[in-house]
Amino acid sequence: MAAFQTLDDLGDIAGKTALVRVDLNVPMAEAEVTDDTRLRAVAPTIRELSAKGAKILLLAHFGRPKGAKHSELSTSMVIDALTEILGREIMFVPEIAGAVVKQSIGILADGDVAVLENSRFYPGEEKNDPELAKAVAANGDIYVNDAFSAAHRAHVTTEALAHLLPAYAGRAMEAELKALEAALGEPEHPVAAVVGGAKVSTKLDVLTNLVRRVDHLIIGGGMANTFLAARGVKVGKSLCEHDLVETANGIFEAADAASCTIHLPYDVVVAEEFKANPPVRTVNVHEVSDNEMILDIGPAAVEALADVLKTCRTLVWNGPLGAFETPPFDAATVSLAQTAAALTREGSLTSVAGGGDTVAALAHAGAKDDFSFVSTAGGAFLEWMEGKALPGVEALKTQSRKQG
Ligand code: ADP
Ligand code: MG
């Protein structure tokens, strides 16, 4: 499928300068990185380019400075953590273009690494300004994009640079695109999708895209309540978007037309209060009382869904099946995640998942490491599930066409 170039396509880059877009946007507390997952993810690309003798200039955004300098949002904040992961010294360059960057390149030896300042300190970055792009590109020989998580943005460092320099997908980007292609591009059928989470309204485009692409659409979480309401179920005090009942009916119809089976729970776990370990009942969906709310799908539904997954070759998962942060409403998510993990281990299922809360839920279930691929990309992952073209990915493709 690779319509884009990867690091396998690099020629001799010894002594050349590589502008490498990475995701350094890690959570911090008291000037310490609290989760270095994203830094670890880009290490293989940096090491590979370094081993090939390139001078590596890392480009990244950090937080939302909105085009102005804020010292607490400087990319220099992550240098210590990145130094530790790479096991080598890293230079900090307080600009992304111009003479300061050029001088820094003169100081770097082949294989050395520098972090450039937060790209979003420059108003041109988020405007995809061609002048800023030219100025940044002037200091590089090649461009590598290893930040899938920023690929839904058409910014200078994610999009424009790919048109100005020979452009390559880094290893993390390549892995992400391969996994997503295997899950929804040209997947092995039958394909199941699990969509959960709080609200239908945030995932309408996801649902609309999926019914056309998958064989089984499993709906859980708060959003299942809206679909149950559309089927005439009384959902009591549950989170439910009653104004979207017609929309839900439209999705049922689209699914029918596309021969996609929609799975809704037939039993649910309900409570009168949303708190940890309250008195709960497990009931048929038609037995929810007015003063109760649905906070998880029930064990019979989970068992049936596990049987569906056993017949499938591919699974894509976004959104927890219940309010998993609050016990015992994590039960369905944990159980189905463990089933998916086991099927993946056995080799019968390719499983891809993404979404902030989904990643946390799979980790909580001890299932994350067994999934074929877990995306930490957030917004970019969702836009991909919506079937949208991502500007950062499209730009890499255009570039490789141009070069034949
Ligand atoms: P992601 O971040 O993986 O895309 P979402 O943000 O869409 O997922 O949804 C996650 C949230 O949905 C969680 O905070 C979870 O508690 C909530 N949720 C799931 N099921 C229910 C439910 N039945 N009632 C209320 N909230 C729910
Ligand atoms: Mg979320």
XYZ file of N, CA, C and O in Angstrom, residues 236-344:
436
model
N -34.422 5.598 31.371
C -34.408 6.228 32.692
C -33.563 7.491 32.715
O -33.675 8.335 31.842
N -32.697 7.570 33.739
C -31.847 8.759 33.922
C -30.531 8.664 33.144
O -29.641 9.496 33.326
N -30.387 7.635 32.303
C -29.121 7.411 31.596
C -28.721 8.614 30.766
O -29.568 9.370 30.281
N -27.408 8.771 30.587
C -26.908 9.710 29.598
C -27.499 9.302 28.250
O -27.363 8.160 27.819
N -28.237 10.218 27.614
C -28.895 9.870 26.357
C -29.185 11.145 25.582
O -29.674 12.125 26.153
N -28.851 11.163 24.303
C -29.112 12.351 23.484
C -30.429 12.138 22.723
O -30.436 11.688 21.588
N -31.525 12.489 23.395
C -32.843 12.220 22.824
C -33.052 12.947 21.494
O -33.781 12.480 20.631
N -32.381 14.096 21.344
C -32.526 14.839 20.092
C -31.821 14.150 18.921
O -31.976 14.561 17.775
N -31.052 13.089 19.212
C -30.343 12.402 18.122
C -30.975 11.054 17.761
O -30.382 10.253 17.038
N -32.196 10.844 18.255
C -32.875 9.583 17.977
C -33.085 9.388 16.463
O -32.875 8.299 15.924
N -33.446 10.462 15.777
C -33.626 10.364 14.314
C -32.311 10.029 13.623
O -32.266 9.236 12.683
N -31.252 10.671 14.099
C -29.915 10.389 13.553
C -29.566 8.926 13.745
O -29.035 8.266 12.845
N -29.870 8.411 14.930
C -29.600 6.996 15.216
C -30.386 6.109 14.256
O -29.853 5.126 13.723
N -31.627 6.494 13.986
C -32.426 5.711 13.035
C -31.795 5.727 11.647
O -31.809 4.718 10.926
N -31.239 6.872 11.269
C -30.553 6.973 9.979
C -29.352 6.026 9.911
O -29.076 5.423 8.872
N -28.669 5.884 11.035
C -27.504 4.985 11.069
C -27.956 3.523 10.979
O -27.334 2.718 10.282
N -29.078 3.193 11.637
C -29.641 1.834 11.481
C -29.931 1.547 10.000
O -29.620 0.473 9.493
N -30.535 2.526 9.331
C -30.891 2.320 7.917
C -29.651 2.168 7.047
O -29.587 1.287 6.177
N -28.655 3.037 7.278
C -27.419 2.953 6.497
C -26.745 1.602 6.710
O -26.185 1.016 5.778
N -26.806 1.099 7.945
C -26.201 -0.195 8.254
C -26.918 -1.304 7.482
O -26.277 -2.176 6.887
N -28.241 -1.255 7.483
C -29.021 -2.257 6.737
C -28.622 -2.261 5.274
O -28.382 -3.310 4.681
N -28.546 -1.056 4.695
C -28.234 -0.927 3.275
C -26.845 -1.481 2.968
O -26.591 -1.974 1.870
N -25.940 -1.404 3.944
C -24.561 -1.841 3.712
C -24.290 -3.245 4.258
O -23.147 -3.692 4.299
N -25.357 -3.943 4.674
C -25.216 -5.270 5.278
C -24.254 -5.287 6.461
O -23.449 -6.199 6.611
N -24.355 -4.257 7.263
C -23.578 -4.209 8.503
C -24.535 -4.513 9.642
O -25.604 -3.919 9.738
N -24.159 -5.467 10.502
C -25.008 -5.803 11.646
C -24.653 -4.900 12.822
O -23.489 -4.857 13.237
N -25.640 -4.185 13.331
C -25.407 -3.372 14.523
C -25.760 -4.186 15.764
O -26.835 -4.779 15.837
N -24.825 -4.238 16.713
C -25.059 -4.979 17.959
C -25.272 -4.005 19.105
O -24.392 -3.213 19.427
N -26.451 -4.077 19.697
C -26.736 -3.287 20.895
C -26.858 -4.264 22.065
O -27.214 -5.427 21.867
N -26.589 -3.804 23.278
C -26.685 -4.719 24.418
C -28.138 -5.099 24.687
O -29.032 -4.290 24.482
N -28.370 -6.356 25.128
C -29.729 -6.664 25.592
C -29.815 -6.782 27.093
O -30.885 -6.844 27.657
N -28.659 -6.769 27.775
C -28.725 -6.546 29.221
C -27.731 -5.452 29.602
O -26.783 -5.177 28.861
N -28.021 -4.799 30.722
C -27.223 -3.638 31.132
C -27.069 -3.628 32.659
O -27.843 -4.253 33.373
N -26.040 -2.901 33.120
C -25.835 -2.724 34.562
C -26.295 -1.318 34.920
O -25.852 -0.330 34.308
N -27.225 -1.224 35.867
C -27.815 0.078 36.202
C -27.613 0.401 37.683
O -27.420 -0.495 38.513
N -27.619 1.712 37.963
C -27.536 2.184 39.354
C -28.356 3.462 39.458
O -28.621 4.122 38.460
N -28.751 3.796 40.688
C -29.505 5.041 40.883
C -28.559 6.214 41.029
O -28.918 7.358 40.794
N -27.334 5.896 41.469
C -26.344 6.952 41.672
C -25.075 6.607 40.915
O -24.660 5.435 40.890
N -24.428 7.635 40.347
C -23.175 7.413 39.656
C -22.025 7.685 40.621
O -21.637 8.825 40.839
N -21.570 6.625 41.282
C -20.431 6.714 42.195
C -19.799 5.336 42.277
O -20.333 4.370 41.732
N -18.640 5.240 42.934
C -17.956 3.961 43.024
C -18.749 2.980 43.889
O -19.226 3.337 44.964
N -18.867 1.751 43.374
C -19.517 0.646 44.097
C -20.857 0.967 44.741
O -21.080 0.660 45.916
N -21.789 1.529 43.990
C -23.140 1.748 44.535
C -23.931 0.439 44.425
O -23.445 -0.507 43.810
N -25.113 0.364 45.001
C -25.978 -0.797 44.727
C -26.300 -0.826 43.233
O -26.646 0.217 42.663
N -26.132 -1.979 42.571
C -26.394 -2.078 41.125
C -27.371 -3.214 40.842
O -27.541 -4.120 41.669
N -28.001 -3.139 39.682
C -28.815 -4.258 39.191
C -28.355 -4.571 37.781
O -27.985 -3.673 37.021
N -28.358 -5.858 37.436
C -28.120 -6.254 36.046
C -29.458 -6.683 35.473
O -30.079 -7.610 35.987
N -29.928 -5.949 34.469
C -31.299 -6.173 33.990
C -31.359 -6.194 32.469
O -30.462 -5.691 31.785
N -32.433 -6.761 31.961
C -32.757 -6.651 30.548
C -32.984 -5.171 30.223
O -33.470 -4.421 31.075
N -32.615 -4.747 29.009
C -32.737 -3.311 28.697
C -34.168 -2.794 28.866
O -34.374 -1.593 29.064
N -35.153 -3.690 28.818
C -36.538 -3.239 28.951
C -36.977 -3.090 30.414
O -38.107 -2.735 30.689
N -36.052 -3.349 31.329
C -36.411 -3.294 32.752
C -35.722 -2.173 33.515
O -35.633 -2.211 34.748
N -35.232 -1.176 32.809
C -34.580 -0.037 33.474
C -35.667 0.868 34.049
O -36.592 1.255 33.336
N -35.587 1.193 35.356
C -36.629 2.076 35.902
C -36.259 3.541 35.725
O -35.115 3.887 35.417
N -37.269 4.380 35.943
C -37.128 5.813 35.663
C -35.995 6.467 36.444
O -35.411 7.443 35.992
N -35.721 5.942 37.652
C -34.707 6.586 38.492
C -33.338 5.905 38.385
O -32.459 6.147 39.195
N -33.174 5.041 37.383
C -31.886 4.362 37.214
C -31.168 4.842 35.965
O -31.793 5.351 35.024
N -29.835 4.661 35.987
C -29.073 4.954 34.773
C -28.213 3.768 34.379
O -27.728 3.017 35.227
N -28.045 3.633 33.045
C -27.228 2.547 32.497
C -25.769 2.998 32.539
O -25.420 4.031 31.966
N -24.933 2.223 33.226
C -23.523 2.619 33.345
C -22.555 1.602 32.752
O -21.366 1.850 32.656
N -23.090 0.441 32.354
C -22.248 -0.543 31.664
C -23.168 -1.486 30.905
O -24.366 -1.556 31.202
N -22.613 -2.198 29.935
C -23.429 -3.222 29.295
C -23.295 -4.504 30.116
O -22.341 -4.679 30.887
N -24.249 -5.387 29.988
C -24.340 -6.542 30.893
C -23.532 -7.748 30.448
O -23.035 -7.810 29.313
N -23.405 -8.742 31.342
C -22.584 -9.936 31.059
C -23.113 -10.795 29.904
O -22.305 -11.380 29.176
N -24.433 -10.868 29.742
C -24.958 -11.675 28.626
C -24.578 -11.029 27.300
O -24.175 -11.709 26.344
N -24.671 -9.700 27.247
C -24.277 -8.980 26.033
C -22.790 -9.194 25.744
O -22.397 -9.453 24.602
N -21.990 -9.132 26.785
C -20.539 -9.303 26.591
C -20.229 -10.691 26.049
O -19.392 -10.853 25.157
N -20.933 -11.695 26.573
C -20.697 -13.058 26.096
C -21.052 -13.179 24.617
O -20.308 -13.779 23.830
N -22.162 -12.581 24.236
C -22.566 -12.624 22.824
C -21.557 -11.882 21.952
O -21.231 -12.326 20.846
N -21.050 -10.767 22.453
C -20.078 -9.985 21.674
C -18.753 -10.742 21.542
O -18.095 -10.682 20.501
N -18.383 -11.457 22.592
C -17.166 -12.274 22.518
C -17.317 -13.305 21.405
O -16.381 -13.557 20.636
N -18.532 -13.900 21.291
C -18.774 -14.868 20.216
C -18.669 -14.209 18.840
O -18.196 -14.819 17.884
N -19.116 -12.958 18.738
C -18.985 -12.236 17.461
C -17.492 -12.064 17.129
O -17.062 -12.337 16.005
N -16.721 -11.636 18.120
C -15.285 -11.412 17.859
C -14.594 -12.703 17.420
O -13.672 -12.677 16.609
N -15.061 -13.833 17.967
C -14.443 -15.118 17.598
C -14.637 -15.439 16.120
O -13.861 -16.195 15.548
N -15.667 -14.875 15.506
C -15.901 -15.146 14.073
C -15.170 -14.129 13.188
O -15.201 -14.248 11.971
N -14.558 -13.111 13.796
C -13.977 -12.017 13.004
C -12.465 -12.173 12.833
O -11.797 -12.836 13.617
N -11.941 -11.530 11.783
C -10.494 -11.535 11.518
C -9.855 -10.208 11.912
O -8.657 -10.122 12.099
N -10.700 -9.149 11.961
C -10.167 -7.808 12.212
C -11.081 -7.073 13.186
O -12.304 -7.201 13.104
N -10.445 -6.309 14.094
C -11.212 -5.516 15.067
C -10.627 -4.112 15.144
O -9.414 -3.934 15.219
N -11.505 -3.122 15.109
C -11.060 -1.752 15.385
C -11.924 -1.231 16.526
O -13.149 -1.411 16.524
N -11.279 -0.635 17.528
C -11.983 -0.319 18.787
C -11.725 1.126 19.196
O -10.598 1.545 19.345
N -12.787 1.878 19.373
C -12.684 3.217 19.971
C -13.823 3.465 20.934
O -14.989 3.476 20.552
N -13.481 3.685 22.172
C -14.476 4.057 23.179
C -14.808 2.904 24.104
O -15.064 1.792 23.652
N -14.786 3.140 25.427
C -15.121 2.097 26.400
C -16.606 1.754 26.387
O -17.449 2.561 26.009
N -16.923 0.521 26.809
C -18.304 0.026 26.777
C -19.125 0.520 27.958
O -20.352 0.424 27.962
N -18.445 1.031 28.984
C -19.137 1.532 30.162
C -18.320 2.635 30.807
O -17.254 3.008 30.306
N -18.818 3.140 31.936
C -18.092 4.191 32.662
C -16.953 3.534 33.431
O -16.980 3.401 34.655
N -15.926 3.120 32.677
C -14.910 2.180 33.192
C -14.043 2.757 34.305
O -13.383 2.024 35.034
N -14.043 4.084 34.474
C -13.199 4.681 35.523
C -13.772 4.404 36.911
O -13.077 4.566 37.919
N -15.061 4.045 36.951
C -15.759 3.912 38.226
C -16.199 2.459 38.417
O -17.056 1.979 37.685
N -15.611 1.733 39.393
C -16.018 0.343 39.594
C -17.462 0.263 40.079
O -17.885 1.171 40.800
N -18.209 -0.751 39.692
C -17.811 -1.917 38.897
C -18.119 -1.747 37.409
O -18.248 -2.742 36.698
N -18.211 -0.499 36.913
C -18.704 -0.289 35.545
C -17.608 -0.469 34.489
O -17.755 -0.098 33.335
N -16.484 -1.048 34.936
C -15.409 -1.398 34.012
C -15.532 -2.840 33.524
O -14.777 -3.268 32.650
N -16.476 -3.609 34.077
C -16.483 -5.063 33.860
C -16.588 -5.453 32.387
O -15.817 -6.284 31.900
N -17.528 -4.856 31.653
C -17.734 -5.256 30.255
C -16.510 -4.896 29.406
O -16.032 -5.711 28.607
N -15.991 -3.687 29.591
C -14.828 -3.250 28.824
C -13.642 -4.171 29.080
O -12.960 -4.610 28.145
N -13.413 -4.487 30.369
C -12.285 -5.345 30.731
C -12.446 -6.726 30.108
O -11.519 -7.261 29.491
N -13.657 -7.285 30.219
C -13.879 -8.640 29.721
C -13.721 -8.722 28.205
O -13.019 -9.598 27.685
N -14.359 -7.793 27.470
C -14.274 -7.881 26.005
C -12.856 -7.560 25.522
O -12.371 -8.158 24.552
N -12.174 -6.644 26.218
C -10.792 -6.324 25.847
C -9.902 -7.549 26.031
O -9.029 -7.828 25.207
N -10.147 -8.298 27.106
C -9.330 -9.493 27.342
C -9.615 -10.578 26.309
O -8.709 -11.290 25.887
N -10.880 -10.668 25.879
C -11.201 -11.614 24.802
C -10.461 -11.229 23.520
O -9.852 -12.072 22.864
N -10.503 -9.944 23.189
C -9.824 -9.472 21.967
C -8.323 -9.719 22.069
O -7.682 -10.133 21.100
N -7.769 -9.493 23.251
C -6.337 -9.711 23.457
C -5.984 -11.181 23.250
O -5.005 -11.508 22.574
N -6.827 -12.072 23.814
C -6.557 -13.515 23.694
C -6.649 -13.960 22.229
O -5.806 -14.713 21.745
N -7.667 -13.478 21.521
C -7.822 -13.851 20.107
C -6.646 -13.334 19.277
O -6.200 -13.990 18.332
N -6.141 -12.166 19.651
C -4.988 -11.606 18.937
C -3.750 -12.456 19.200
O -2.995 -12.774 18.276
